[in-house]
GROMACS .gro file of C-alpha atoms in nm:
model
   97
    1UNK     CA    1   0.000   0.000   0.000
    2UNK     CA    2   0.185   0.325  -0.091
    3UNK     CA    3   0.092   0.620   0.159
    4UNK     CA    4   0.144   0.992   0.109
    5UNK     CA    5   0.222   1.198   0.377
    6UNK     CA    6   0.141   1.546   0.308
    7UNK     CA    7   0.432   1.758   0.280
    8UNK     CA    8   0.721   1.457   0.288
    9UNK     CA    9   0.627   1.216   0.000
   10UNK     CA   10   0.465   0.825  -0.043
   11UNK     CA   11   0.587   0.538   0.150
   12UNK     CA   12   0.536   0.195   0.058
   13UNK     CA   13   0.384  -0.008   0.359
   14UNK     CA   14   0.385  -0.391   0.375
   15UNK     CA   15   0.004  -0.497   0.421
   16UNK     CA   16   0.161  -0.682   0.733
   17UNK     CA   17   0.207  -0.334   0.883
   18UNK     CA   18  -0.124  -0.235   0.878
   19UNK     CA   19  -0.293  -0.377   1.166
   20UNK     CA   20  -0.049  -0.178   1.360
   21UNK     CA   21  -0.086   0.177   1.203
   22UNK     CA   22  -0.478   0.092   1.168
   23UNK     CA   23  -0.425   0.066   1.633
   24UNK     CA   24  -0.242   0.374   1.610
   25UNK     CA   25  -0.490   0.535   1.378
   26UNK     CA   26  -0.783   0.445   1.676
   27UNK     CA   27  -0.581   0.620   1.918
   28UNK     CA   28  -0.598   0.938   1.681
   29UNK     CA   29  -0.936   0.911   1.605
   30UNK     CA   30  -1.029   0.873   2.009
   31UNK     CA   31  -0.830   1.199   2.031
   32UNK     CA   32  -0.989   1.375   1.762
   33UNK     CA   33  -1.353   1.278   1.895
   34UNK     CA   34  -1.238   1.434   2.274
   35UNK     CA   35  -1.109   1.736   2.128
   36UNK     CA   36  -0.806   1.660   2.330
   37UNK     CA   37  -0.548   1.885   2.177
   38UNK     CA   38  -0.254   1.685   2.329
   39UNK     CA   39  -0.343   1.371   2.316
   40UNK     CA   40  -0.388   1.486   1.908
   41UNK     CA   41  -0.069   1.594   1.885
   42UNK     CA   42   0.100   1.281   2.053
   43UNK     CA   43  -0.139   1.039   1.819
   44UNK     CA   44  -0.079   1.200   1.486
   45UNK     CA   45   0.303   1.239   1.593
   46UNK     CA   46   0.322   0.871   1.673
   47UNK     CA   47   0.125   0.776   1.359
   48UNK     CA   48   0.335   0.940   1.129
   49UNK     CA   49   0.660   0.808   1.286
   50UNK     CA   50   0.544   0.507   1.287
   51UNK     CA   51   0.485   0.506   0.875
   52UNK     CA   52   0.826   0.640   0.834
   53UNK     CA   53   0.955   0.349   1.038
   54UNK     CA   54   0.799   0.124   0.861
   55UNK     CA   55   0.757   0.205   0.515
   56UNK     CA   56   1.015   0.251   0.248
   57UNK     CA   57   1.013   0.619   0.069
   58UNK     CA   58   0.958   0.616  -0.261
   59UNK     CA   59   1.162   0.832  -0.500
   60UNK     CA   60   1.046   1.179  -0.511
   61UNK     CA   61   1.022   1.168  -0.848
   62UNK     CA   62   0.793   0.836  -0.852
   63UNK     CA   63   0.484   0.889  -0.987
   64UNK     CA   64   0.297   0.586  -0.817
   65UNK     CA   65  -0.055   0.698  -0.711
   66UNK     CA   66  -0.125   0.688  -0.314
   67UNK     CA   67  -0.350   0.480  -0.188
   68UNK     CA   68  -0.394   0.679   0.155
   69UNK     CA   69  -0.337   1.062   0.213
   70UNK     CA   70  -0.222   1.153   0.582
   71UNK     CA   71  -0.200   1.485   0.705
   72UNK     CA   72   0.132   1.641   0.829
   73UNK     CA   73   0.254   1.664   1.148
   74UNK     CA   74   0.154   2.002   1.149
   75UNK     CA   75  -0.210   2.034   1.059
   76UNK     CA   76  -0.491   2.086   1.349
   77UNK     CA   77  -0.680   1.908   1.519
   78UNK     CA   78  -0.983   2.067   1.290
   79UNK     CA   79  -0.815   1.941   0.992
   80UNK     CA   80  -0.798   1.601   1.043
   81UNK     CA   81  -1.142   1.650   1.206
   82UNK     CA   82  -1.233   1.719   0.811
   83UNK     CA   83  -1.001   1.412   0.697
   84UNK     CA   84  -1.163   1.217   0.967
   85UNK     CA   85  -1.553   1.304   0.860
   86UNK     CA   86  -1.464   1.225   0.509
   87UNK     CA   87  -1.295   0.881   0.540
   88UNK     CA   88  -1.530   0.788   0.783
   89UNK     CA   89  -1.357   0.539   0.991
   90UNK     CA   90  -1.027   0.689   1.064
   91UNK     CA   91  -0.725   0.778   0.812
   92UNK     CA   92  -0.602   0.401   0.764
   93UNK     CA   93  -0.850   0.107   0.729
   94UNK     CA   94  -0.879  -0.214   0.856
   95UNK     CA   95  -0.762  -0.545   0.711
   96UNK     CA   96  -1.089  -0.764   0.646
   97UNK     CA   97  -1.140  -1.030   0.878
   0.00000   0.00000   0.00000
């Protein structure tokens, strides 16, 4: 699954990765729905670390479309609010069972 991260490029993520980023995703959204500015902050930071850590960057110039968008480290907790609304249930989904 390639990811793009707005603002630092795609990462390729193993689908063997994604039961873990889909636990870190809850753990944004749970921050998101308390408004809890913070707790945000830590969850998005955490979530985007841990896509860097495990996903290979692709070469800038790649032109492989993204199968996820994330927000940046830096946008609010209004933004992803948006993001949130829009994907419905949270930024990364679940594997089917």
């Amino acid at each position: 699954m390639i990811m793009r991260v707005l603002g630092e490029g795609q990462f390729e993520v193993a689908e063997a990765d994604l039961n873990r980023l889909n636990q870190l995703d809850d753990d944004l959204l749970q921050a998101v729905e308390a408004g809890d500015e913070a707790a945000f902050r830590s969850a998005l930071g955490t979530l985007l670390a841990a896509v860097r850590e495990v996903g290979t960057p692709l070469p800038p110039e790649s032109l492989e479309p993204s199968d996820l968008i994330l927000p940046d480290a830096e946008a609010s907790l209004e933004q992803v609010r948006e993001l949130l609304r829009d994907e419905g249930d949270g930024l990364i989904p679940g594997l089917p069972e």
